[in-house]
Amino acid sequence: NAGVTQTPKFQVLKTGQSMTLQCAQDMNHEYMSWYRQDPGMGLRLIHYSVGAGITDQGEVPNGYNVSRSTTEDFPLRLLSAAPSQTSVYFCASLGTAYEQYFGPGTRLTVT
Amino acid sequence: RKEVEQDPGPFNVPEGATVAFNCTYSNSASQSFFWYRQDCRKEPKLLMSVYSSGNEDGRFTAQLNRASQYISLLIRDSKLSDSATYLCAMNTGFQKLVFGTGTRLLVSP
């Protein structure tokens, strides 16, 4: 099992550019989520999905879109990047005992 | 008040010491509790779940105090390799987890 994979590992964007962060899991977990982690702020939930075709907003959803067409994939789209979106992004999937499995993260810098 | 609060530290301890962290929570409906470990520039990884009866795994002991609404993590015989940030987490509703901001531990020789 690869677990949760994310691409890219690093990305630099200019303000206004758009991009998609990829996330995939091979554990057949229904629940997946995206977090951002900033110094002193901890992990904040951006969007989550309880299964294919179902998504919902978390704590900080503005500026991000998600879709869930398959159980395995849960991409995060930045519509028009802003410097405030500079962060480390983690995708995660939830096991049956509420244990969270995280991907390795994407370090995003917006200039 | 934040849903989950942790002392950010850092806790500086010598090798072999015993160290304990607490994590307080405000949502009395929380049912599942966890401790995660996060190394610098890495993803968080599950360290252990916290059960009502307590949970021990080698040098690590986790406990839950529902009356005072906190969970604790005790590390005995600290190793250099225990240096990391320790995050507490709990579910606050249907499959949603809330994380603390983490407590940094530095173990020195």
Coordinates of C-alpha atoms in Angstrom, one line a residue:
Chain A
N1 CA 0.0 0.0 0.0
A2 CA 1.3 3.4 -0.9
G3 CA -1.1 5.0 1.6
V4 CA -1.8 8.7 0.8
T5 CA 0.2 10.3 -2.0
Q6 CA 0.4 13.9 -3.0
T7 CA 1.9 15.8 -5.9
P8 CA 3.7 18.0 -6.3
K9 CA 6.0 18.2 -3.3
F10 CA 6.9 21.8 -3.9
Q11 CA 5.3 24.5 -6.0
V12 CA 5.9 28.2 -6.5
L13 CA 3.0 30.3 -8.1
K14 CA 2.6 33.9 -9.0
T15 CA -0.4 35.8 -7.6
G16 CA -3.4 35.1 -9.8
Q17 CA -2.3 31.7 -11.2
S18 CA -4.3 28.6 -10.7
M19 CA -3.3 25.1 -10.0
T20 CA -4.4 21.7 -8.7
L21 CA -2.8 19.8 -5.9
Q22 CA -3.3 16.1 -6.4
C23 CA -4.1 13.6 -3.7
A24 CA -4.7 9.8 -4.0
Q25 CA -5.2 7.0 -1.5
D26 CA -5.2 3.3 -2.0
M27 CA -6.8 2.2 1.3
N28 CA -10.4 2.5 0.1
H29 CA -11.2 5.1 2.7
E30 CA -14.5 7.0 2.2
Y31 CA -13.5 10.1 4.2
M32 CA -10.8 12.4 2.8
S33 CA -9.8 15.9 3.7
W34 CA -7.4 18.7 2.9
Y35 CA -5.6 20.7 5.6
R36 CA -3.3 23.6 5.5
Q37 CA -0.7 24.1 8.2
D38 CA 0.8 27.5 9.1
P39 CA 3.2 28.4 11.9
G40 CA 1.3 28.9 15.1
M41 CA -2.1 28.0 13.5
G42 CA -1.9 24.3 13.5
L43 CA -3.8 22.2 11.0
R44 CA -6.9 23.8 9.6
L45 CA -9.5 22.0 7.6
I46 CA -10.1 23.4 4.1
H47 CA -12.5 20.9 2.5
Y48 CA -13.5 17.3 3.2
S49 CA -15.4 14.5 1.5
V50 CA -17.4 11.7 3.0
G51 CA -17.4 9.7 -0.3
A52 CA -17.4 9.9 -4.0
G53 CA -19.6 12.8 -5.2
I54 CA -19.9 14.4 -1.8
T55 CA -17.8 17.3 -0.6
D56 CA -18.2 20.0 2.1
Q57 CA -16.5 23.0 3.4
G58 CA -14.2 23.0 6.4
E59 CA -12.9 25.9 8.5
V60 CA -11.0 27.8 5.7
P61 CA -12.6 27.0 2.3
N62 CA -12.3 30.4 0.6
G63 CA -10.2 30.4 -2.5
Y64 CA -10.2 26.6 -2.9
N65 CA -12.4 24.1 -4.7
V66 CA -12.5 20.3 -4.5
S67 CA -14.2 17.5 -6.3
R68 CA -14.4 13.8 -5.6
S69 CA -15.2 11.7 -8.7
T70 CA -13.6 8.5 -7.3
T71 CA -13.0 7.0 -3.9
E72 CA -9.2 7.2 -4.6
D73 CA -8.7 10.8 -5.7
F74 CA -9.4 14.1 -4.0
P75 CA -7.8 17.0 -5.9
L76 CA -7.6 20.5 -4.4
R77 CA -7.8 23.5 -6.8
L78 CA -6.6 27.0 -6.1
L79 CA -8.6 29.2 -8.3
S80 CA -6.5 32.4 -8.2
A81 CA -3.5 32.1 -5.9
A82 CA -2.9 34.8 -3.3
P83 CA 0.2 35.2 -1.0
S84 CA -2.1 34.3 1.9
Q85 CA -2.3 30.8 0.5
T86 CA 1.4 30.3 1.0
S87 CA 1.4 27.2 3.3
V88 CA 2.0 23.5 3.6
Y89 CA -1.0 21.5 2.4
F90 CA -1.7 18.0 3.7
C91 CA -4.2 15.6 2.2
A92 CA -5.5 12.9 4.6
S93 CA -7.8 9.9 4.6
L94 CA -9.7 8.6 7.7
G95 CA -9.5 5.0 8.8
T96 CA -12.4 3.1 10.4
A97 CA -11.3 4.0 14.0
Y98 CA -11.0 7.7 13.2
E99 CA -7.2 7.5 12.7
Q100 CA -6.0 10.0 10.2
Y101 CA -3.5 9.1 7.5
F102 CA -1.6 12.0 6.0
G103 CA 0.1 12.4 2.7
P104 CA 3.7 13.8 2.7
G105 CA 2.5 17.4 2.0
T106 CA 2.9 20.1 -0.7
R107 CA 4.9 23.2 0.2
L108 CA 3.3 26.0 -1.8
T109 CA 4.7 29.5 -2.1
V110 CA 2.7 32.3 -3.8
T111 CA 4.7 35.4 -4.8
Chain B
R1 CA -11.9 29.8 23.4
K2 CA -10.2 27.4 21.0
E3 CA -11.7 23.9 20.7
V4 CA -8.3 22.4 21.4
E5 CA -5.4 24.0 23.3
Q6 CA -1.9 22.9 23.8
D7 CA 1.2 24.5 25.3
P8 CA 3.5 25.2 22.3
G9 CA 6.6 24.6 24.4
P10 CA 9.4 23.9 23.6
F11 CA 9.9 21.4 26.4
N12 CA 13.6 20.9 26.8
V13 CA 14.5 17.7 28.6
P14 CA 17.7 15.6 29.0
E15 CA 17.8 12.1 27.7
G16 CA 16.3 9.7 30.1
A17 CA 13.9 12.2 31.6
T18 CA 10.1 11.7 31.9
V19 CA 8.0 14.4 30.3
A20 CA 4.3 15.0 30.1
F21 CA 2.1 17.1 27.9
N22 CA -1.6 18.0 28.3
C23 CA -4.2 19.0 25.8
T24 CA -7.4 20.6 26.9
Y25 CA -10.6 20.5 24.8
S26 CA -13.9 22.4 25.0
N27 CA -16.3 20.2 23.2
S28 CA -17.7 17.7 25.8
A29 CA -19.2 15.7 23.0
S30 CA -15.8 14.6 21.6
Q31 CA -15.6 10.8 21.6
S32 CA -12.3 9.9 20.0
F33 CA -8.9 11.2 21.0
F34 CA -5.5 10.9 19.5
W35 CA -1.9 11.9 19.8
Y36 CA 0.1 12.5 16.6
R37 CA 3.8 13.0 16.2
Q38 CA 5.2 15.4 13.6
D39 CA 8.8 15.7 12.6
C40 CA 10.2 18.8 11.1
R41 CA 9.0 19.3 7.6
K42 CA 7.1 16.0 7.6
E43 CA 3.5 14.9 7.8
P44 CA 1.8 14.1 11.1
K45 CA 1.8 10.4 12.0
L46 CA -0.5 8.7 14.4
L47 CA 1.3 8.0 17.7
M48 CA -1.5 6.5 19.7
S49 CA -5.2 6.6 20.3
V50 CA -6.5 7.6 23.8
Y51 CA -9.0 5.4 25.4
S52 CA -11.1 6.2 28.5
S53 CA -9.2 3.5 30.3
G54 CA -5.9 4.9 29.3
N55 CA -3.5 3.5 26.7
E56 CA 0.2 2.4 27.1
D57 CA 2.6 1.6 24.3
G58 CA 6.1 1.0 25.5
R59 CA 7.5 4.3 26.9
F60 CA 4.3 6.2 26.0
T61 CA 1.2 6.5 28.1
A62 CA -1.9 8.4 27.1
Q63 CA -4.8 9.2 29.4
L64 CA -8.2 10.9 29.1
N65 CA -9.8 12.9 31.8
R66 CA -13.3 13.6 30.8
A67 CA -14.3 15.4 33.9
S68 CA -11.6 18.1 33.4
Q69 CA -11.7 17.8 29.6
Y70 CA -8.1 17.1 28.9
I71 CA -5.9 14.3 27.5
S72 CA -2.3 13.7 28.4
L73 CA 0.8 12.1 27.0
L74 CA 3.6 10.8 29.2
I75 CA 6.9 9.9 27.7
R76 CA 9.3 7.9 30.0
D77 CA 13.0 7.5 29.4
S78 CA 13.1 10.1 26.7
K79 CA 15.3 9.4 23.7
L80 CA 17.0 11.9 21.3
S81 CA 14.7 10.5 18.6
D82 CA 11.6 11.6 20.6
S83 CA 12.4 15.2 19.6
A84 CA 9.4 16.3 17.5
T85 CA 6.1 18.2 17.8
Y86 CA 3.2 16.3 19.4
L87 CA -0.3 17.1 18.2
C88 CA -3.4 16.2 20.0
A89 CA -6.6 15.6 18.0
M90 CA -10.2 14.7 18.6
N91 CA -13.3 14.2 16.6
T92 CA -15.9 16.9 17.1
G93 CA -18.7 15.5 14.9
F94 CA -19.3 13.2 12.1
Q95 CA -15.9 12.1 11.0
K96 CA -14.3 15.5 11.6
L97 CA -11.1 15.9 13.5
V98 CA -9.8 19.0 15.2
F99 CA -6.1 19.3 15.9
G100 CA -4.2 21.2 18.5
T101 CA -1.3 23.5 17.4
G102 CA 1.2 21.1 18.8
T103 CA 3.8 20.9 21.6
R104 CA 7.4 20.9 20.7
L105 CA 9.7 18.5 22.5
L106 CA 13.5 18.8 22.4
V107 CA 15.5 16.0 24.0
S108 CA 19.2 16.8 24.5
P109 CA 22.2 14.5 25.3

